[in-house]
CSV table of C-alpha atoms in Angstrom, one decimal:
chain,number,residue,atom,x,y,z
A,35,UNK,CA,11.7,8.1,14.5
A,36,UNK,CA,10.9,5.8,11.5
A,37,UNK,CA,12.7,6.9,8.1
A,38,UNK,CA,10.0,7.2,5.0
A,39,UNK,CA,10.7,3.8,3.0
A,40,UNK,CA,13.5,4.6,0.0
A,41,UNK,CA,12.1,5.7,-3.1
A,42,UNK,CA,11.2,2.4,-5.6
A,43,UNK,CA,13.7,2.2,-7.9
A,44,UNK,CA,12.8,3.4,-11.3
A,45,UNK,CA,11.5,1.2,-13.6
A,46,UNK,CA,13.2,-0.6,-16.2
A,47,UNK,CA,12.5,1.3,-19.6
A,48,UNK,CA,10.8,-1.0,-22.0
A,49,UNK,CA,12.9,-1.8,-24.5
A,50,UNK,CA,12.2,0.2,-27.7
A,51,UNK,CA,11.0,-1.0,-30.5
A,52,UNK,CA,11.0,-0.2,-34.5
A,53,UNK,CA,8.1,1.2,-35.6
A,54,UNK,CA,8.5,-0.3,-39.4
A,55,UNK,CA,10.2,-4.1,-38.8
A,56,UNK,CA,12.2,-5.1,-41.8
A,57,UNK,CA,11.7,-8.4,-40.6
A,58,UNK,CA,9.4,-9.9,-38.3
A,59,UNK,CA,9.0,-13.2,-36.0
A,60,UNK,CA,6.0,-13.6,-38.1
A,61,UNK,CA,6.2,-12.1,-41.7
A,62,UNK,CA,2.9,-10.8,-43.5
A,63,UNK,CA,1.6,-12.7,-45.9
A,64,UNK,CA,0.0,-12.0,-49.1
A,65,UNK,CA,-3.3,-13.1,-48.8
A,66,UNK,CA,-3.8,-15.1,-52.4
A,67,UNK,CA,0.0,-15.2,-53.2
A,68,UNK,CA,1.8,-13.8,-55.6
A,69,UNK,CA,-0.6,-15.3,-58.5
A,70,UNK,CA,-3.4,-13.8,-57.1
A,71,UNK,CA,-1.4,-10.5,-57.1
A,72,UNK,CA,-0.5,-11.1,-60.6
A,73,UNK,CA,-4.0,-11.9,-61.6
A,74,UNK,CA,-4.6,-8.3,-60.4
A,75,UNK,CA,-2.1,-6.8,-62.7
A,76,UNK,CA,-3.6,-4.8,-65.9
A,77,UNK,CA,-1.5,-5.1,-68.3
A,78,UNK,CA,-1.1,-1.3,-69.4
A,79,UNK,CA,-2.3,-1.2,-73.2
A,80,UNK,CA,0.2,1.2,-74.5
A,81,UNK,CA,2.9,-1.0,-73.0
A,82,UNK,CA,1.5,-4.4,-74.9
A,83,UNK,CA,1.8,-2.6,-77.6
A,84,UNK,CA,4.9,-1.4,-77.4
A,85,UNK,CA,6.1,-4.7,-76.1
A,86,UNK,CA,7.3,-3.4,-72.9
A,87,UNK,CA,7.8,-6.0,-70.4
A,88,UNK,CA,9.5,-7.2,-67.3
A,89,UNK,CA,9.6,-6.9,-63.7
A,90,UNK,CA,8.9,-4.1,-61.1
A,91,UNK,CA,9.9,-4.5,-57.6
A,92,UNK,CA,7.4,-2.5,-55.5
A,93,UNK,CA,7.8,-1.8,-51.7
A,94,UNK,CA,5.7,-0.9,-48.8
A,95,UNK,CA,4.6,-1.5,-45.2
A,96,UNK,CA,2.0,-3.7,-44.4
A,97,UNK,CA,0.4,-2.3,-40.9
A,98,UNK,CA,-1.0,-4.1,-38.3
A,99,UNK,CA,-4.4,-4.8,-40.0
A,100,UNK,CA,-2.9,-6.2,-43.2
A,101,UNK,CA,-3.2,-3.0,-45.3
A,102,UNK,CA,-0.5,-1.6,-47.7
A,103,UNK,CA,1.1,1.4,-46.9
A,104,UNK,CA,3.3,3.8,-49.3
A,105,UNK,CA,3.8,1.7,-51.6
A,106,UNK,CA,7.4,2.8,-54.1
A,107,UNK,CA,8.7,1.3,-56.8
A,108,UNK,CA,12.4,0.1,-56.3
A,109,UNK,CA,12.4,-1.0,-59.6
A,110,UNK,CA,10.9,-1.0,-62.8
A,111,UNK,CA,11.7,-1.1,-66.6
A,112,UNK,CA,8.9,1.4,-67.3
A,113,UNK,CA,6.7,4.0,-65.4
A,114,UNK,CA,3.6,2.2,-67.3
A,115,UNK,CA,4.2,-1.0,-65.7
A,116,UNK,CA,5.4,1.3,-62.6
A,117,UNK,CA,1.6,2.4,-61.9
A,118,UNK,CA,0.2,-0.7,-62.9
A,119,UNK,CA,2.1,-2.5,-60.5
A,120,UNK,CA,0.9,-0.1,-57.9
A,121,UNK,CA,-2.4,-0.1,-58.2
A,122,UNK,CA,-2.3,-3.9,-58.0
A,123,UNK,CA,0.0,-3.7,-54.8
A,124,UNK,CA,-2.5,-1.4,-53.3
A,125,UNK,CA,-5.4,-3.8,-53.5
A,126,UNK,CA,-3.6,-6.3,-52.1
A,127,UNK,CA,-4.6,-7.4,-48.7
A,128,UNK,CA,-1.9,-9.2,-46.1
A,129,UNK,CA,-2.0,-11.2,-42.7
A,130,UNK,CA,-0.1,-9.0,-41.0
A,131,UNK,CA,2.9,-9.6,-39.3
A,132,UNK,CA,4.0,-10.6,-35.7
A,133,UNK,CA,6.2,-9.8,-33.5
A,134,UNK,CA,6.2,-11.3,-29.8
A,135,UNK,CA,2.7,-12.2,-30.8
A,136,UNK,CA,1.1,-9.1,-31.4
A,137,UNK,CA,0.6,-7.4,-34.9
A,138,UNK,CA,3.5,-4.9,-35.9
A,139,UNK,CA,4.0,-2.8,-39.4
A,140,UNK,CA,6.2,-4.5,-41.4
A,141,UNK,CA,8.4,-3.1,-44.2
A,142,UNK,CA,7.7,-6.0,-47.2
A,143,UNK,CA,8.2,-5.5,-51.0
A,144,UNK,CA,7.1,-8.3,-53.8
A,145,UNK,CA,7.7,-8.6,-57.7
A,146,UNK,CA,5.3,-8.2,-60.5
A,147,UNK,CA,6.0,-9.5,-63.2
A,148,UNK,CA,4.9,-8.2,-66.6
A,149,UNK,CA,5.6,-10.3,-69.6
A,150,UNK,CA,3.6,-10.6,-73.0
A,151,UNK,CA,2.1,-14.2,-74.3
């Protein structure tokens, strides 16, 4: 009598990605640069005054539609230029990144600089 056929073997697992990239084949890109990220930046009042300035590293994920997500501050010389730097990170829009051409959520984090004239 015919044997059934042997079971197909199973199938190769797909291999696993990240779900954050720290670095992509294609890397996000800030849509307007860092100027135009800079040109968002309010420069927090109390902080002129006080002549608080510097830089604050602020990092996130940019998803697959070019969004920021969680944004944290790495580093900063001041929680005043901290949440200033946020909020201009958070209205910042990206090209998002690619990996083996499709979009993937990238982790990404960009300097804002605060310094008085």
């Amino acid at each position: 009598p015919n044997a059934p056929p042997p079971p197909p073997p199973p199938p190769e697992p797909e291999p696993t990605e990240p779900e954050i990239f720290e670095v992509a084949e294609v890397q996000p890109e800030l849509i307007g640069g860092l100027p135009g990220l800079q040109s968002r930046v309010e420069y927090p009042e109390f902080a002129r005054r006080a002549g608080i300035e510097g830089q604050v590293v602020v990092q996130f994920v940019v998803d697959e539609r070019g969004n920021v997500v969680d944004p944290v501050v790495l580093r900063s010389p001041n929680e005043l230029l901290s949440e200033a730097a946020l909020k201009a990170v958070r209205e910042s829009q990206f090209t998002p990144g690619q990996q083996r051409g499709r979009p993937v959520k990238v982790r990404f984090a960009v300097p804002v600089t605060f310094r008085l004239r």
